[in-house]
PDB file of C-alpha atoms in Angstrom:
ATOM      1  CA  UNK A   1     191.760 178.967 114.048  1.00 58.00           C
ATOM      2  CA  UNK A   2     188.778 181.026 115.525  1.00 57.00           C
ATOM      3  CA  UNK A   3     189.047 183.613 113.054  1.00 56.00           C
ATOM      4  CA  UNK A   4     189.081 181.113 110.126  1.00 61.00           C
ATOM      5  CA  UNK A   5     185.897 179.232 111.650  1.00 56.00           C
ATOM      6  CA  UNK A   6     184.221 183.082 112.197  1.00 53.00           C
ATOM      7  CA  UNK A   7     184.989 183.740 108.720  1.00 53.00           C
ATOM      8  CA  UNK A   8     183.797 180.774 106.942  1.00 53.00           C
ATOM      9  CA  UNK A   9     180.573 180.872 109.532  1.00 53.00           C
ATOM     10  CA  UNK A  10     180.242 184.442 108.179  1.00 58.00           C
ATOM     11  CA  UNK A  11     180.525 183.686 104.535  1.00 52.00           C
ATOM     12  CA  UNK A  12     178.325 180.827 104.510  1.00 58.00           C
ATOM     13  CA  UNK A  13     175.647 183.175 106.604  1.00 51.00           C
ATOM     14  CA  UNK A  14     176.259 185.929 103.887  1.00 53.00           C
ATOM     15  CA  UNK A  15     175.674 183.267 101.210  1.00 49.00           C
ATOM     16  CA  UNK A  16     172.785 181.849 102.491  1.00 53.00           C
ATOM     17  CA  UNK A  17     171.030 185.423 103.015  1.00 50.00           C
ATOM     18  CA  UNK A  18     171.711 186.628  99.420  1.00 46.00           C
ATOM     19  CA  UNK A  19     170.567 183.384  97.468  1.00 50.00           C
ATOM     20  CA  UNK A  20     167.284 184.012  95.856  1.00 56.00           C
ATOM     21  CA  UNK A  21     165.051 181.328  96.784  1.00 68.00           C
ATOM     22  CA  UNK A  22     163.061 181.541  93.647  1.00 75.00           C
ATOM     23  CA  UNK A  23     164.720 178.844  91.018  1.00 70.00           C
ATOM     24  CA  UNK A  24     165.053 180.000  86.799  1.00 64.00           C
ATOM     25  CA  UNK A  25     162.451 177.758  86.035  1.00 62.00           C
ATOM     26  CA  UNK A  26     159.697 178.927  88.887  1.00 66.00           C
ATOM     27  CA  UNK A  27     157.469 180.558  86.855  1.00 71.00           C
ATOM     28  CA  UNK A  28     153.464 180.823  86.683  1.00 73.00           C
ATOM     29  CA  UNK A  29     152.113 178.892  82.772  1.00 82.00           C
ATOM     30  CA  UNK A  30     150.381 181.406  81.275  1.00 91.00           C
ATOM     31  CA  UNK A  31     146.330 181.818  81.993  1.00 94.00           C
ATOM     32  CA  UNK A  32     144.062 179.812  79.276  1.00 96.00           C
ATOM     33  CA  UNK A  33     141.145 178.089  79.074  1.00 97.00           C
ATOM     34  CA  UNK A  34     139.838 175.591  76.440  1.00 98.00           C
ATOM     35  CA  UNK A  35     136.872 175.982  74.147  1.00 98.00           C
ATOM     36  CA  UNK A  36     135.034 172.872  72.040  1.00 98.00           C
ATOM     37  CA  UNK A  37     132.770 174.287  69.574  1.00 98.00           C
ATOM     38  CA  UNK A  38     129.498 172.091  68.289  1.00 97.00           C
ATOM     39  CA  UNK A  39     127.435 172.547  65.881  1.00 94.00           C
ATOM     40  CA  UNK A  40     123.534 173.059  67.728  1.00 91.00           C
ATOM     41  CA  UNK A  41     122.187 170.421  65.113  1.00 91.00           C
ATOM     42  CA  UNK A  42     124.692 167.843  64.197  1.00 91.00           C
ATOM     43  CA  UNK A  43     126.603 168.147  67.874  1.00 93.00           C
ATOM     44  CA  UNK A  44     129.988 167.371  66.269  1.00 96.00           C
ATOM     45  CA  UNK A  45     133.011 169.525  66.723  1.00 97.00           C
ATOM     46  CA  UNK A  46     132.684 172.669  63.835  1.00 97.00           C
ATOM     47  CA  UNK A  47     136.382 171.428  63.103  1.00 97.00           C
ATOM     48  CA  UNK A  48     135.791 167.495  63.173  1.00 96.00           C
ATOM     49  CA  UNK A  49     133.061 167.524  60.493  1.00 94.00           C
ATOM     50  CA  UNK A  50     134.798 170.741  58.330  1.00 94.00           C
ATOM     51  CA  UNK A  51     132.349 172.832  58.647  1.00 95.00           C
ATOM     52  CA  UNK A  52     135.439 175.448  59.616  1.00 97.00           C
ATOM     53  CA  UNK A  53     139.334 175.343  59.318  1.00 96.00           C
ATOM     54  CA  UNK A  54     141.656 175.701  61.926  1.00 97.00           C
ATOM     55  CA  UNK A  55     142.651 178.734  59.534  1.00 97.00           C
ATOM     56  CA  UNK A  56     139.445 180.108  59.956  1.00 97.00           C
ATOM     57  CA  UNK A  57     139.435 180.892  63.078  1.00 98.00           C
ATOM     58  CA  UNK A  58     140.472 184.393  64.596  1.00 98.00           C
ATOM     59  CA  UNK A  59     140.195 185.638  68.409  1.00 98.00           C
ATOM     60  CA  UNK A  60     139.871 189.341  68.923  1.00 97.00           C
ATOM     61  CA  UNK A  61     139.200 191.591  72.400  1.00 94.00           C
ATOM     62  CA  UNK A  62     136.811 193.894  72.428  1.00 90.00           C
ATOM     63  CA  UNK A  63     138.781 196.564  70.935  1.00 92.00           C
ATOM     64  CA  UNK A  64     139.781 194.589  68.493  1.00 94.00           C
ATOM     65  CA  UNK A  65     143.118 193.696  69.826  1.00 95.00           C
ATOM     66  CA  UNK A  66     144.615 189.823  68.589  1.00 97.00           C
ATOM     67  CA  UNK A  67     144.315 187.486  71.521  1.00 96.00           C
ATOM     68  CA  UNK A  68     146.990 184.597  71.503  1.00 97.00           C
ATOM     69  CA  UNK A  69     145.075 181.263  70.618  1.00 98.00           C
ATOM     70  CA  UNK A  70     146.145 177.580  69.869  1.00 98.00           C
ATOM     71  CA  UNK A  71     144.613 175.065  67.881  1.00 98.00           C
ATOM     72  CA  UNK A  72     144.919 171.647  69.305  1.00 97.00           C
ATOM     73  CA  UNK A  73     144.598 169.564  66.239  1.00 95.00           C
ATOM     74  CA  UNK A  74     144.249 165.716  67.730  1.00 93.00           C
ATOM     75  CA  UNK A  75     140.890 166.651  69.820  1.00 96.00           C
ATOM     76  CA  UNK A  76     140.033 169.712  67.796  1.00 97.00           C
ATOM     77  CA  UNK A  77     139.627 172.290  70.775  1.00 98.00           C
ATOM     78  CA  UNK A  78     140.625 176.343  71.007  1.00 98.00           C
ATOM     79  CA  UNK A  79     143.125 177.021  73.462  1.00 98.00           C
ATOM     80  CA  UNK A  80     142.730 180.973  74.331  1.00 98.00           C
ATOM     81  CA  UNK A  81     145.095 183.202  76.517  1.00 97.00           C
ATOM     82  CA  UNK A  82     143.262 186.405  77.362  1.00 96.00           C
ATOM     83  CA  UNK A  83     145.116 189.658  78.737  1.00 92.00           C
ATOM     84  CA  UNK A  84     145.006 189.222  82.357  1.00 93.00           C
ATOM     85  CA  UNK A  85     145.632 193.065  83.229  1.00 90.00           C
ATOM     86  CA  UNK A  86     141.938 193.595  84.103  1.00 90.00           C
ATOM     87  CA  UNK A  87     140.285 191.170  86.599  1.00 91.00           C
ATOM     88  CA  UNK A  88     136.455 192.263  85.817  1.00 93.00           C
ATOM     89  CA  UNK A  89     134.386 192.626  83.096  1.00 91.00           C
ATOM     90  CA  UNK A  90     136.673 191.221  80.222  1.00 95.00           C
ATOM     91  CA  UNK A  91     135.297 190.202  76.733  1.00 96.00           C
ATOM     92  CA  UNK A  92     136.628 188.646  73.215  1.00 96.00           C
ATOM     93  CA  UNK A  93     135.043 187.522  70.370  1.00 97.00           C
ATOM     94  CA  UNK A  94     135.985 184.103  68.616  1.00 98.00           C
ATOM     95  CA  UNK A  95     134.735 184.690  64.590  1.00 98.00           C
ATOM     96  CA  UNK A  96     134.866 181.367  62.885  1.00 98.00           C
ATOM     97  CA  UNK A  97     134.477 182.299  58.561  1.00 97.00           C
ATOM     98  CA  UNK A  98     134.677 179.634  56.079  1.00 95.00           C
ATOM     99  CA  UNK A  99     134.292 182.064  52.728  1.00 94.00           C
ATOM    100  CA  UNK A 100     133.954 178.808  50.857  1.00 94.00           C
ATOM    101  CA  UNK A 101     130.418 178.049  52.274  1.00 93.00           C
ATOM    102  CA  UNK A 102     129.518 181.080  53.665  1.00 94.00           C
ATOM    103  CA  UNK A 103     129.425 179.816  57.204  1.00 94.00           C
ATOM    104  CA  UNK A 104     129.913 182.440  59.727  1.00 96.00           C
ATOM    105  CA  UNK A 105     129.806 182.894  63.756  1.00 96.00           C
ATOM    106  CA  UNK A 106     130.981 185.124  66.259  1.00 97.00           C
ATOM    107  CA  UNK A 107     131.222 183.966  69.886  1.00 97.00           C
ATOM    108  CA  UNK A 108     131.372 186.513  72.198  1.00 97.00           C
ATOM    109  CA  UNK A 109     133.065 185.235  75.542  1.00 97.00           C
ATOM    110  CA  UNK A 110     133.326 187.623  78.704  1.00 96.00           C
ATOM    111  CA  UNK A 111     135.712 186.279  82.008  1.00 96.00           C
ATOM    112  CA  UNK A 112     136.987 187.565  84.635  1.00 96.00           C
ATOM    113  CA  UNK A 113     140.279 186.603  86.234  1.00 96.00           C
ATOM    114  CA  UNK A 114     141.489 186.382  89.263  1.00 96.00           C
ATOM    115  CA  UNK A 115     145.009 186.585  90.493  1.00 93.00           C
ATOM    116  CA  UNK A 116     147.330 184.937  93.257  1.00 93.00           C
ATOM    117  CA  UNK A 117     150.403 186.009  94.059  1.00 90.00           C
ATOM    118  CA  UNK A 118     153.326 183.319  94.851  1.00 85.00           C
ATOM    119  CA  UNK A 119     156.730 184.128  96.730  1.00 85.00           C
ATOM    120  CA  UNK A 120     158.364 184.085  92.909  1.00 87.00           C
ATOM    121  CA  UNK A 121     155.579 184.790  90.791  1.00 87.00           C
ATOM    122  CA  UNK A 122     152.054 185.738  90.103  1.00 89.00           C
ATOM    123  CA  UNK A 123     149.287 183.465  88.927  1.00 92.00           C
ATOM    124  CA  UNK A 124     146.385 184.411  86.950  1.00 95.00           C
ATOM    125  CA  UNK A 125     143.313 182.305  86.353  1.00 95.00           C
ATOM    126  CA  UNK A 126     140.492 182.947  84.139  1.00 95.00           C
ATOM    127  CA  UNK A 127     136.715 182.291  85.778  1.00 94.00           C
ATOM    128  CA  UNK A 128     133.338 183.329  85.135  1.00 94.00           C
ATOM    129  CA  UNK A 129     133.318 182.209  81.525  1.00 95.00           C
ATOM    130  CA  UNK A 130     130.097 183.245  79.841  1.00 95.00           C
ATOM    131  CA  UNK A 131     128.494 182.948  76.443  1.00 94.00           C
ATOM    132  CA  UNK A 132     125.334 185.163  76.580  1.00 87.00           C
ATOM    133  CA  UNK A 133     124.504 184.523  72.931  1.00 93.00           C
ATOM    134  CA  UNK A 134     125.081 180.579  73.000  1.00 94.00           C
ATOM    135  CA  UNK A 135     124.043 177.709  74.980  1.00 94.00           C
ATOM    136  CA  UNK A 136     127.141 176.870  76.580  1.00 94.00           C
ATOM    137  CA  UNK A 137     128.014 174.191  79.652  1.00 94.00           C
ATOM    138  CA  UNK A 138     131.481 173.206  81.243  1.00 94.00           C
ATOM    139  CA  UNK A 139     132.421 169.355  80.554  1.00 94.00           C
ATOM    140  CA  UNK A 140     135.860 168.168  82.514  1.00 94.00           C
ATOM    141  CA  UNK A 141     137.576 171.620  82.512  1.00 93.00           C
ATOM    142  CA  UNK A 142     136.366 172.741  78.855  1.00 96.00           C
ATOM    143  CA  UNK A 143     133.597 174.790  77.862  1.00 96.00           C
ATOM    144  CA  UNK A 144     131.337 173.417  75.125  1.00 97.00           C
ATOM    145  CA  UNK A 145     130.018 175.665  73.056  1.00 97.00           C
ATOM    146  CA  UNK A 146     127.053 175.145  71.019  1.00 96.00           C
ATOM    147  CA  UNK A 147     127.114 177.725  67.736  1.00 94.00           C
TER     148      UNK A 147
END
């Protein structure tokens, strides 16, 4: 009887040490921030009034490398997802074209990130967003852009 109890004591000791505590799931979302972009005379969203298309719109780095965006249609905002591999001195460039009318800007964004790391994972955020060309303020978590 002692050896059975020593073995399953064993076993579940064995078990217990080899289970990874991190679950499938645990995983860090992706780092993104949001952007709202106004026009500096009418102050409506450059989407809401038309003056650009969600189509319109491309996000590059600043070697001209595609950064992963998303349009969020029902408030008209740019979700962007920089490269997180460098924590200083980051840049990309948001060109908005609308060959129909002509209208054209370039927003030049730089970041930094900073990372933290978790017993499963690690999580990046993005911070020190700055728009040296553009007037540009932070209102509840989204920076407002003014083109």
């Amino acid at each position: 009887m002692k050896k059975i109890t020593y073995f399953v004591l064993m076993l579940g000791l064995f078990v217990s040490m080899s289970c990874d505590k991190c679950l499938e799931g645990d995983r860090a979302t992706p780092a993104s921030f949001f952007v709202n972009v106004i026009g500096n005379y009418s102050q409506q969203n450059v989407f809401e009034n038309e003056t650009f298309l969600p189509t319109q719109i491309s996000v590059v780095d600043s070697e001209g490398e595609a950064i992963p965006f998303r349009f969020i249609p029902n408030s008209n905002l740019i979700q962007l997802f920089p490269d997180t591999r460098n924590l200083t001195n980051n840049s990309l460039i948001i060109t908005l074209s609308n060959e129909e009318t002509s209208a054209f800007s370039e927003i030049t964004i730089t970041h930094d990130v900073s990372e933290k790391v978790e017993e499963c994972y690690t999580s990046f955020t993005i911070e020190n967003i700055q728009t040296t060309q553009h007037v540009s303020e932070v209102v509840d978590g989204i920076y407002v852009i003014k083109i």
